[in-house]
């Protein structure tokens, strides 16, 4: 066991009870054991996402120990922040066509159709294959909760869909084994994945981060999701 009253980098206290063994599952080749681990991770993610917190947005730890929530009053206010700006940046960078931009705008205007949450759900935040640990034979856990926030229960699945599409379907199957999801869950996830990427592009441009080249694929991804949502 390890305890630190206040970590300099995290600016909060740290308590370590045990170590999660293994490595990120994204480092392992496909196998039956790997698929079983992804199913278990999906079930665990569903359990995490069913936790109700106090408000939407990135968890603000200055609110005190009896409050867990962000600074947004509604899901729409939080989830839509920076998305229109990100869409314009993609267009200005030449990564999407004028037609895609206009179609995407029309989809964003229908946000209430896709943004669904009966309360602020606890989210991992940037859930992906590097956060699912596997020892080569079995699932060992989910780690790295440094970006926790309150949002819709579909956010973590949407992040996985955008950044780790190769494992998305298996994790989703595990998730659905624990929680019943609506028939239009694929549309909801597609929409939220677009919001995640559009807001990320806006943040990168606003902060002048020199890693935009890593996100040139986003234009093609937005094209695909726009087409999917227009026909479903």
Coordinates of C-alpha atoms in Angstrom, one line a residue:
X1 CA 0.0 0.0 0.0
X2 CA 1.2 3.5 -0.8
X3 CA -0.2 6.9 0.3
X4 CA 0.9 10.4 -0.6
X5 CA -0.9 13.4 1.0
X6 CA -0.5 15.5 -2.2
X7 CA 1.1 14.5 -5.4
X8 CA 2.9 17.4 -7.0
X9 CA 1.8 16.5 -10.5
X10 CA -1.7 15.4 -9.8
X11 CA -2.3 18.1 -7.1
X12 CA -4.4 15.6 -5.1
X13 CA -3.8 12.8 -2.6
X14 CA -2.9 9.4 -3.9
X15 CA -3.7 6.0 -2.3
X16 CA -2.5 2.8 -4.1
X17 CA -3.9 -0.4 -2.8
X18 CA -2.7 -2.9 -5.4
X19 CA -1.2 -3.2 -8.8
X20 CA -3.1 -4.3 -11.9
X21 CA -1.0 -6.9 -13.6
X22 CA -0.5 -7.3 -17.3
X23 CA -0.2 -4.9 -20.2
X24 CA -2.6 -2.9 -22.4
X25 CA -4.8 -5.2 -24.4
X26 CA -4.0 -3.2 -27.5
X27 CA -0.5 -4.7 -27.4
X28 CA -1.7 -8.3 -27.8
X29 CA -2.7 -10.1 -31.0
X30 CA -6.2 -11.4 -31.5
X31 CA -7.1 -14.6 -29.6
X32 CA -10.1 -16.2 -27.9
X33 CA -8.7 -15.2 -24.5
X34 CA -8.3 -11.6 -25.7
X35 CA -11.9 -11.5 -26.9
X36 CA -13.1 -12.8 -23.5
X37 CA -11.1 -10.1 -21.8
X38 CA -12.8 -7.5 -24.0
X39 CA -16.2 -8.8 -23.1
X40 CA -15.3 -8.6 -19.4
X41 CA -14.0 -5.0 -19.9
X42 CA -17.3 -4.1 -21.5
X43 CA -19.2 -5.4 -18.5
X44 CA -17.0 -3.5 -16.1
X45 CA -17.3 -0.3 -18.2
X46 CA -21.1 -0.6 -18.0
X47 CA -20.9 -0.9 -14.2
X48 CA -18.7 2.2 -14.1
X49 CA -21.1 4.2 -16.3
X50 CA -24.2 3.3 -14.2
X51 CA -22.8 5.4 -11.3
X52 CA -24.7 8.6 -10.9
X53 CA -22.7 11.8 -10.1
X54 CA -23.8 15.3 -9.3
X55 CA -23.4 17.3 -12.5
X56 CA -22.0 17.3 -16.1
X57 CA -18.5 18.0 -17.2
X58 CA -15.0 17.2 -16.0
X59 CA -15.0 16.5 -12.3
X60 CA -14.1 19.6 -10.4
X61 CA -12.2 18.5 -7.3
X62 CA -12.4 21.9 -5.8
X63 CA -16.1 21.4 -5.0
X64 CA -15.2 19.4 -1.9
X65 CA -15.2 15.8 -0.8
X66 CA -19.0 15.6 -0.7
X67 CA -19.6 16.6 -4.3
X68 CA -18.6 14.8 -7.5
X69 CA -19.4 16.6 -10.7
X70 CA -18.4 19.2 -13.3
X71 CA -19.4 22.7 -14.0
X72 CA -22.2 22.2 -16.6
X73 CA -25.9 22.2 -15.9
X74 CA -26.9 20.1 -18.9
X75 CA -25.5 17.3 -21.0
X76 CA -26.1 19.3 -24.2
X77 CA -24.1 22.3 -22.9
X78 CA -21.2 20.1 -22.0
X79 CA -21.2 17.7 -25.0
X80 CA -21.7 20.3 -27.7
X81 CA -19.0 22.7 -26.5
X82 CA -16.6 23.5 -29.2
X83 CA -18.2 21.2 -31.8
X84 CA -19.3 23.9 -34.3
X85 CA -15.9 25.5 -34.1
X86 CA -14.2 22.1 -34.6
X87 CA -16.3 21.5 -37.7
X88 CA -15.3 24.9 -39.2
X89 CA -11.6 24.1 -38.5
X90 CA -11.9 20.8 -40.3
X91 CA -13.4 22.6 -43.3
X92 CA -10.8 25.3 -43.3
X93 CA -8.1 22.7 -43.1
X94 CA -9.5 21.1 -46.2
X95 CA -10.2 17.8 -44.4
X96 CA -14.0 17.8 -45.2
X97 CA -16.0 19.0 -48.1
X98 CA -18.6 21.8 -48.1
X99 CA -21.3 19.2 -48.5
X100 CA -20.1 17.2 -45.4
X101 CA -19.9 20.4 -43.4
X102 CA -23.5 21.4 -44.2
X103 CA -24.8 17.9 -43.6
X104 CA -22.9 17.7 -40.3
X105 CA -24.3 21.1 -39.2
X106 CA -27.8 19.7 -39.8
X107 CA -27.1 16.6 -37.8
X108 CA -25.7 18.8 -34.9
X109 CA -28.9 20.8 -34.9
X110 CA -30.7 17.5 -34.1
X111 CA -28.6 17.0 -31.0
X112 CA -31.6 16.3 -28.7
X113 CA -32.4 13.3 -30.8
X114 CA -29.0 11.7 -29.9
X115 CA -27.9 13.2 -26.6
X116 CA -29.6 10.9 -24.0
X117 CA -29.0 10.9 -20.2
X118 CA -31.4 10.6 -17.4
X119 CA -28.7 11.8 -15.0
X120 CA -24.9 12.6 -15.2
X121 CA -23.2 9.2 -15.6
X122 CA -19.6 8.6 -14.3
X123 CA -17.3 8.4 -17.3
X124 CA -13.8 7.1 -17.7
X125 CA -13.3 10.0 -20.1
X126 CA -10.8 8.7 -22.7
X127 CA -11.5 5.0 -22.6
X128 CA -9.4 2.9 -25.0
X129 CA -7.4 -0.2 -25.6
X130 CA -4.5 1.1 -23.6
X131 CA -6.7 1.2 -20.5
X132 CA -7.9 -2.4 -20.6
X133 CA -5.2 -4.6 -19.0
X134 CA -4.7 -8.2 -19.9
X135 CA -2.0 -10.7 -18.8
X136 CA -2.2 -12.9 -22.0
X137 CA -4.7 -15.3 -20.5
X138 CA -7.3 -13.2 -18.7
X139 CA -8.6 -9.7 -18.1
X140 CA -7.1 -7.9 -15.1
X141 CA -8.8 -4.6 -15.0
X142 CA -9.4 -1.0 -16.3
X143 CA -7.1 1.8 -15.2
X144 CA -6.2 5.5 -15.7
X145 CA -9.2 7.5 -14.4
X146 CA -7.4 10.8 -14.7
X147 CA -10.1 12.3 -17.1
X148 CA -13.3 11.3 -15.2
X149 CA -16.3 13.4 -16.0
X150 CA -20.1 13.4 -16.0
X151 CA -22.0 12.8 -19.2
X152 CA -24.1 10.3 -21.1
X153 CA -23.4 6.6 -20.6
X154 CA -22.5 6.4 -24.3
X155 CA -19.5 8.7 -24.2
X156 CA -16.9 6.0 -23.3
X157 CA -18.2 3.7 -26.0
X158 CA -18.1 6.6 -28.5
X159 CA -14.5 7.3 -27.6
X160 CA -13.7 3.7 -28.1
X161 CA -15.5 3.6 -31.5
X162 CA -13.5 6.6 -32.7
X163 CA -10.0 5.6 -31.5
X164 CA -10.1 1.8 -31.2
X165 CA -12.6 0.5 -33.8
X166 CA -11.0 -2.9 -33.9
X167 CA -12.1 -3.8 -30.4
X168 CA -15.3 -1.7 -30.2
X169 CA -17.8 -4.4 -31.3
X170 CA -16.6 -6.9 -28.7
X171 CA -16.5 -4.4 -25.9
X172 CA -20.0 -3.2 -26.9
X173 CA -21.2 -6.8 -26.8
X174 CA -19.9 -7.2 -23.2
X175 CA -21.5 -3.9 -22.3
X176 CA -24.9 -5.0 -23.6
X177 CA -24.5 -8.2 -21.6
X178 CA -24.8 -6.1 -18.5
X179 CA -27.0 -3.2 -19.5
X180 CA -29.8 -3.1 -22.0
X181 CA -29.2 -0.4 -24.6
X182 CA -31.8 1.1 -27.1
X183 CA -32.2 -0.1 -30.6
X184 CA -30.6 3.1 -32.0
X185 CA -27.5 2.8 -29.9
X186 CA -25.2 2.7 -32.9
X187 CA -26.6 6.0 -34.1
X188 CA -26.2 7.6 -30.6
X189 CA -22.6 6.3 -30.4
X190 CA -21.8 7.6 -33.9
X191 CA -23.2 11.0 -33.0
X192 CA -21.3 11.2 -29.7
X193 CA -18.1 10.1 -31.4
X194 CA -18.4 13.0 -33.8
X195 CA -18.8 15.4 -30.9
X196 CA -15.7 14.0 -29.2
X197 CA -13.6 14.5 -32.3
X198 CA -14.9 17.9 -33.3
X199 CA -14.3 19.3 -29.8
X200 CA -10.8 17.7 -29.8
X201 CA -9.9 19.4 -33.1
X202 CA -11.1 22.7 -31.8
X203 CA -9.1 22.3 -28.6
X204 CA -5.9 21.4 -30.6
X205 CA -6.3 24.4 -32.9
X206 CA -7.1 26.8 -30.0
X207 CA -4.1 25.7 -28.0
X208 CA -1.8 25.6 -31.1
X209 CA -0.7 22.0 -30.3
X210 CA 1.6 20.8 -33.1
X211 CA 0.0 17.4 -33.4
X212 CA -2.8 18.1 -35.8
X213 CA -1.1 15.8 -38.4
X214 CA -2.1 12.9 -36.2
X215 CA -5.7 13.7 -36.7
X216 CA -6.0 14.0 -40.5
X217 CA -8.0 10.8 -40.4
X218 CA -10.8 12.6 -38.6
X219 CA -12.1 14.2 -41.8
X220 CA -12.7 10.7 -43.3
X221 CA -14.2 9.5 -40.0
X222 CA -16.7 12.4 -40.0
X223 CA -17.6 11.7 -43.6
X224 CA -18.4 8.1 -42.6
X225 CA -20.5 9.0 -39.6
X226 CA -22.4 11.8 -41.4
X227 CA -23.3 9.3 -44.2
X228 CA -24.3 6.7 -41.6
X229 CA -26.6 9.1 -39.7
X230 CA -28.2 10.5 -42.8
X231 CA -29.2 7.0 -44.0
X232 CA -30.2 5.5 -40.6

